[in-house]
Coordinates of C-alpha atoms in Angstrom, one line a residue:
M1249 CA 76.5 -45.1 33.4
N1250 CA 78.8 -43.8 36.1
I1251 CA 79.6 -44.1 39.8
E1252 CA 77.5 -41.0 40.6
M1253 CA 74.3 -42.8 39.3
I1254 CA 75.1 -45.8 41.6
E1255 CA 75.7 -43.6 44.6
A1256 CA 72.4 -41.7 43.9
A1257 CA 70.6 -45.0 43.8
A1258 CA 72.2 -46.0 47.1
E1259 CA 70.8 -42.8 48.6
R1260 CA 67.3 -43.7 47.4
L1261 CA 67.6 -47.2 48.7
A1262 CA 68.8 -46.1 52.1
G1263 CA 66.4 -47.6 54.7
E1264 CA 64.7 -49.8 52.0
A1265 CA 67.3 -52.3 50.9
V1266 CA 69.1 -54.7 53.2
R1267 CA 72.9 -54.4 53.6
T1268 CA 73.4 -58.1 53.0
P1269 CA 76.2 -59.9 54.8
L1270 CA 79.4 -61.3 53.4
L1271 CA 79.5 -64.8 54.7
N1272 CA 82.4 -67.3 55.1
S1273 CA 82.7 -70.9 56.0
P1274 CA 85.9 -72.9 56.6
F1275 CA 84.1 -75.9 55.0
L1276 CA 83.6 -74.1 51.8
D1277 CA 87.2 -72.8 51.9
E1278 CA 88.4 -76.3 52.1
V1279 CA 86.4 -77.4 49.1
A1280 CA 87.5 -74.4 47.0
G1281 CA 91.1 -74.4 48.1
R1282 CA 91.0 -70.7 49.0
R1283 CA 88.9 -68.4 51.2
V1284 CA 85.3 -68.1 49.8
F1285 CA 83.2 -65.1 50.7
V1286 CA 79.5 -65.2 49.9
K1287 CA 77.6 -62.0 49.3
A1288 CA 74.1 -63.2 50.4
E1289 CA 71.7 -61.3 48.2
C1290 CA 69.3 -64.1 48.8
L1291 CA 68.6 -62.3 52.1
Q1292 CA 67.6 -59.1 50.3
Q1293 CA 64.0 -57.8 50.1
T1294 CA 61.9 -60.2 48.0
G1295 CA 64.7 -62.8 48.2
S1296 CA 67.0 -61.4 45.5
F1297 CA 69.2 -58.4 44.4
K1298 CA 66.5 -57.4 42.0
F1299 CA 64.7 -55.3 44.6
R1300 CA 67.7 -52.9 44.4
G1301 CA 67.1 -52.2 40.7
G1302 CA 63.3 -52.2 41.0
W1303 CA 63.4 -49.6 43.8
S1304 CA 66.0 -47.5 42.0
A1305 CA 63.9 -47.3 38.9
V1306 CA 60.4 -46.8 40.4
S1307 CA 61.7 -44.2 43.0
A1308 CA 63.2 -42.1 40.2
L1309 CA 60.1 -41.8 38.1
P1310 CA 58.3 -38.5 37.8
L1311 CA 55.1 -38.5 39.9
D1312 CA 52.8 -38.5 36.9
E1313 CA 54.5 -41.5 35.3
R1314 CA 54.5 -43.4 38.5
A1315 CA 50.7 -42.7 39.0
R1316 CA 50.0 -44.3 35.6
G1317 CA 51.8 -47.4 36.6
V1318 CA 54.7 -49.6 35.6
I1319 CA 55.3 -52.8 33.7
A1320 CA 58.1 -55.3 33.8
F1321 CA 59.0 -58.7 32.2
S1322 CA 60.7 -61.3 34.3
S1323 CA 60.9 -64.9 35.3
G1324 CA 60.2 -63.9 38.8
N1325 CA 62.9 -62.0 40.7
H1326 CA 62.8 -58.7 38.8
A1327 CA 59.0 -59.2 38.9
Q1328 CA 58.9 -59.3 42.7
G1329 CA 61.4 -56.4 43.1
V1330 CA 59.4 -54.1 40.8
A1331 CA 56.1 -55.3 42.3
L1332 CA 57.2 -54.4 45.9
A1333 CA 58.7 -51.1 44.9
A1334 CA 55.5 -50.2 43.0
R1335 CA 53.3 -51.2 45.9
R1336 CA 55.3 -49.1 48.4
H1337 CA 55.0 -46.2 46.0
G1338 CA 51.3 -46.7 45.4
A1339 CA 51.9 -47.3 41.7
P1340 CA 49.9 -49.8 39.6
C1341 CA 52.0 -52.7 38.4
V1342 CA 51.8 -55.3 35.5
I1343 CA 54.3 -58.1 35.3
L1344 CA 54.9 -60.2 32.2
M1345 CA 56.2 -63.7 33.2
P1346 CA 57.0 -66.9 31.4
A1347 CA 54.4 -69.6 32.0
D1348 CA 57.1 -72.0 33.1
A1349 CA 58.4 -69.7 35.8
P1350 CA 58.6 -71.4 39.3
R1351 CA 55.1 -71.3 40.9
V1352 CA 56.5 -69.7 44.0
K1353 CA 57.7 -66.7 42.0
I1354 CA 54.3 -66.3 40.2
D1355 CA 52.4 -66.6 43.4
N1356 CA 54.7 -64.2 45.3
T1357 CA 54.4 -61.6 42.5
R1358 CA 50.7 -61.7 42.7
A1359 CA 50.8 -61.5 46.4
L1360 CA 52.7 -58.3 46.2
G1361 CA 49.7 -56.8 44.3
A1362 CA 50.9 -57.0 40.7
E1363 CA 48.8 -58.1 37.8
V1364 CA 50.6 -61.1 36.2
V1365 CA 50.4 -61.8 32.5
L1366 CA 51.9 -65.1 31.4
Y1367 CA 53.6 -65.9 28.0
D1368 CA 55.3 -68.9 26.4
R1369 CA 59.1 -68.5 26.9
A1370 CA 59.9 -70.7 23.9
T1371 CA 57.7 -69.0 21.3
G1372 CA 56.8 -65.6 22.7
D1373 CA 58.8 -62.4 22.3
R1374 CA 58.7 -60.8 25.7
D1375 CA 60.2 -57.5 24.6
A1376 CA 57.5 -57.1 21.9
I1377 CA 54.7 -58.2 24.3
G1378 CA 55.9 -55.9 27.0
A1379 CA 56.2 -53.0 24.7
A1380 CA 52.7 -53.5 23.3
L1381 CA 51.2 -53.7 26.8
A1382 CA 53.1 -50.6 27.9
E1383 CA 51.8 -48.6 25.0
A1384 CA 48.2 -49.8 25.3
R1385 CA 47.9 -49.0 29.0
G1386 CA 50.3 -46.0 29.2
L1387 CA 52.6 -47.8 31.5
T1388 CA 56.3 -47.2 32.0
L1389 CA 58.4 -50.2 31.1
I1390 CA 61.1 -51.1 33.5
K1391 CA 63.5 -53.5 31.8
P1392 CA 65.2 -56.2 33.8
F1393 CA 68.8 -55.3 33.0
D1394 CA 69.2 -52.9 30.0
E1395 CA 68.0 -49.9 31.9
P1396 CA 70.4 -47.3 33.4
L1397 CA 68.4 -46.8 36.7
V1398 CA 68.2 -50.6 37.1
I1399 CA 71.9 -51.1 36.5
A1400 CA 72.6 -48.3 39.0
G1401 CA 70.4 -50.0 41.6
Q1402 CA 72.1 -53.3 41.1
G1403 CA 75.5 -51.5 41.4
T1404 CA 74.8 -50.7 45.0
T1405 CA 75.6 -54.4 45.6
G1406 CA 79.1 -53.5 44.4
L1407 CA 79.4 -50.6 46.8
E1408 CA 78.7 -52.9 49.7
I1409 CA 81.1 -55.6 48.4
A1410 CA 83.9 -52.9 48.2
E1411 CA 83.3 -51.9 51.8
Q1412 CA 83.0 -55.4 53.1
A1413 CA 86.1 -56.6 51.2
A1414 CA 88.1 -53.8 52.7
E1415 CA 86.8 -54.7 56.2
A1416 CA 87.9 -58.4 55.6
G1417 CA 91.3 -57.3 54.3
I1418 CA 90.7 -58.4 50.7
G1419 CA 92.4 -56.1 48.3
A1420 CA 92.5 -58.3 45.2
A1421 CA 90.1 -61.0 44.2
D1422 CA 87.8 -62.3 41.5
V1423 CA 84.1 -61.5 42.2
L1424 CA 81.9 -64.2 40.6
V1425 CA 78.5 -63.0 39.7
P1426 CA 75.5 -65.0 38.4
C1427 CA 74.7 -63.4 35.0
G1428 CA 71.6 -63.3 32.8
G1429 CA 71.5 -60.1 30.8
G1430 CA 74.3 -58.5 32.8
G1431 CA 72.6 -55.8 34.9
L1432 CA 74.0 -57.0 38.2
S1433 CA 77.5 -57.9 36.9
S1434 CA 77.8 -54.6 35.0
G1435 CA 76.6 -52.5 37.9
I1436 CA 79.0 -54.3 40.3
A1437 CA 81.8 -53.9 37.8
L1438 CA 81.2 -50.1 37.6
A1439 CA 81.1 -49.8 41.4
L1440 CA 84.3 -51.8 41.9
Q1441 CA 86.1 -49.9 39.2
A1442 CA 85.6 -46.7 41.3
K1443 CA 85.8 -48.1 44.8
A1444 CA 87.9 -51.3 44.8
P1445 CA 89.9 -51.6 41.5
G1446 CA 91.7 -54.7 42.8
L1447 CA 88.4 -56.7 42.6
R1448 CA 87.5 -58.0 39.2
V1449 CA 84.0 -59.2 38.1
R1450 CA 83.7 -62.6 36.4
T1451 CA 80.3 -63.6 35.0
V1452 CA 78.9 -67.1 35.6
E1453 CA 76.1 -68.7 33.5
P1454 CA 74.6 -72.2 33.0
D1455 CA 76.3 -74.4 30.5
G1456 CA 74.6 -74.1 27.1
F1457 CA 73.2 -70.7 28.0
D1458 CA 76.6 -68.9 28.2
D1459 CA 75.8 -66.0 25.8
V1460 CA 77.8 -63.5 27.9
K1461 CA 80.8 -65.8 28.2
R1462 CA 80.8 -66.3 24.4
S1463 CA 80.2 -62.6 23.8
L1464 CA 83.2 -61.7 25.9
E1465 CA 85.3 -64.2 24.0
A1466 CA 84.1 -63.0 20.6
G1467 CA 84.1 -59.2 21.4
S1468 CA 80.6 -58.9 20.1
I1469 CA 77.1 -59.8 21.3
Q1470 CA 76.3 -63.5 20.8
R1471 CA 72.8 -65.1 21.3
N1472 CA 71.7 -68.4 22.9
E1473 CA 70.2 -70.9 20.5
R1474 CA 67.5 -71.9 23.0
G1475 CA 65.3 -70.0 25.4
S1476 CA 64.7 -72.8 27.9
G1477 CA 66.2 -76.0 29.0
S1478 CA 68.1 -75.2 32.2
I1479 CA 66.9 -75.2 35.8
C1480 CA 68.6 -71.8 36.3
D1481 CA 65.5 -70.0 35.1
A1482 CA 66.4 -66.7 36.8
I1483 CA 69.4 -66.1 34.5
L1484 CA 68.2 -67.4 31.1
T1485 CA 68.3 -64.5 28.7
P1486 CA 68.6 -64.5 24.9
S1487 CA 71.8 -62.3 24.9
P1488 CA 73.6 -59.7 26.9
G1489 CA 72.2 -56.2 26.9
Q1490 CA 73.1 -53.4 24.6
L1491 CA 74.0 -51.3 27.6
T1492 CA 75.5 -54.0 29.8
F1493 CA 77.8 -55.7 27.3
P1494 CA 80.1 -52.8 26.6
I1495 CA 80.6 -52.3 30.4
L1496 CA 81.4 -56.0 30.8
A1497 CA 83.7 -56.0 27.8
R1498 CA 85.7 -53.2 29.3
L1499 CA 85.7 -54.2 33.0
A1500 CA 85.0 -57.9 33.4
G1501 CA 87.4 -60.9 33.2
P1502 CA 86.7 -64.0 31.1
G1503 CA 83.2 -65.5 31.6
L1504 CA 82.6 -68.8 33.4
S1505 CA 79.8 -71.5 33.2
V1506 CA 78.7 -74.4 35.3
S1507 CA 76.3 -77.4 34.9
D1508 CA 72.9 -77.6 36.3
E1509 CA 74.2 -80.5 38.5
E1510 CA 76.9 -78.2 39.9
A1511 CA 74.3 -75.5 40.7
L1512 CA 72.2 -78.0 42.6
A1513 CA 75.2 -79.2 44.6
A1514 CA 76.1 -75.6 45.4
M1515 CA 72.6 -75.0 46.7
V1516 CA 73.1 -77.9 49.1
A1517 CA 76.6 -76.6 50.1
A1518 CA 75.2 -73.2 50.9
F1519 CA 72.4 -74.6 53.0
S1520 CA 74.6 -77.1 54.8
R1521 CA 77.5 -74.7 55.5
L1522 CA 76.0 -71.2 55.6
R1523 CA 72.3 -72.0 56.4
V1524 CA 71.1 -69.9 53.5
V1525 CA 68.6 -71.0 50.8
L1526 CA 69.6 -70.4 47.1
E1527 CA 67.7 -71.0 43.9
P1528 CA 69.7 -72.7 41.1
G1529 CA 70.5 -69.5 39.1
G1530 CA 71.5 -67.8 42.4
A1531 CA 74.0 -70.6 43.1
V1532 CA 76.0 -70.7 39.9
A1533 CA 78.7 -68.3 41.2
L1534 CA 79.3 -70.4 44.3
A1535 CA 79.3 -73.6 42.1
S1536 CA 82.0 -72.1 39.9
A1537 CA 84.1 -71.3 43.0
L1538 CA 83.7 -74.7 44.5
F1539 CA 83.9 -77.0 41.5
H1540 CA 86.1 -75.0 39.0
P1541 CA 88.7 -73.5 41.3
D1542 CA 91.4 -73.6 38.6
A1543 CA 89.5 -71.0 36.7
V1544 CA 89.8 -68.5 39.5
E1545 CA 92.8 -66.5 40.6
G1546 CA 94.0 -65.4 44.0
E1547 CA 94.0 -66.5 47.6
A1548 CA 90.3 -65.4 48.1
V1549 CA 87.2 -65.3 45.9
I1550 CA 84.0 -63.4 46.4
V1551 CA 80.8 -64.9 45.1
V1552 CA 77.4 -63.3 44.8
A1553 CA 74.5 -65.5 45.9
S1554 CA 72.0 -63.6 43.9
G1555 CA 68.6 -65.1 44.8
G1556 CA 66.8 -67.6 47.0
N1557 CA 63.4 -67.9 45.4
V1558 CA 63.3 -71.7 44.9
D1559 CA 60.3 -73.9 44.7
P1560 CA 60.2 -76.3 47.6
A1561 CA 60.1 -79.3 45.3
A1562 CA 63.2 -78.2 43.5
F1563 CA 65.0 -77.6 46.8
R1564 CA 64.0 -81.1 48.1
N1565 CA 65.3 -82.5 44.8
A1566 CA 68.7 -80.8 45.4
L1567 CA 68.8 -82.0 49.0
G1568 CA 67.9 -85.6 47.9
R1569 CA 70.6 -85.8 45.3
F1570 CA 73.4 -83.9 47.0
G1571 CA 72.6 -84.1 50.7
S1572 CA 76.1 -85.0 51.6
A1573 CA 77.6 -81.9 49.9

């Protein structure tokens, strides 16, 4: 992985991905005790940063592989990103999704033309199931995070952050990134190393599913004991990736984690103060900035709002519980 791969992905994404804004609100600044800048990837194609990696991978495939089709496994955001990229390239697409994924993500993935295959998150091995389907049908597997072309696509978020931070006069800051397997955070870290070395990535995960945080502390890959049990479904992974962890171990600061309650409260804060809709997993970085300010250094903090694909019922629940946030 290198900056050249990320810049090449940016060229392929030109005219396809949205250059999402870096938002700020004095109300959020007051809560956090510093300036808070929100990179709104919830406004990206398909409602999350995952479109970047999906397009990067599909667009780089040889024509014969693309014609046979692609397969991906995802709780919903990577699914939709790959599905849209495949549809625009005229490629068949199969998506392996956990049966307990939010209904809106399953429905949206099907609406984008993908064949959806469901599995049990608690008992099924998605890697094994995906590999078997890929072999049986001759499909190219596009992994959600442990894939160089996907990491490169996600890293284009970091190129934009570097440019936008410079425009805002931010030379040094922590960049808080929602983290599952580490594709987004490692891609951003590589981009910032090359383009804005004063900006440091910090991963943010749900409490109890903080495998990346524990891995960074231990210096080796740690696994979660459970595969489900948090509302932050988009960032529940067994462990950091074999490709992503070494990048984070080299470039990222200490990991962070937040509670489900804090993620819900951050969703409401984003809606109330920025008028953007976040899903729980997409709100954890903002939650960390707002509710754990002592864990962050500097006069400003940049947080990535990684996705907004939330079920209406879950969003109503957040508004009902934290409507005054």
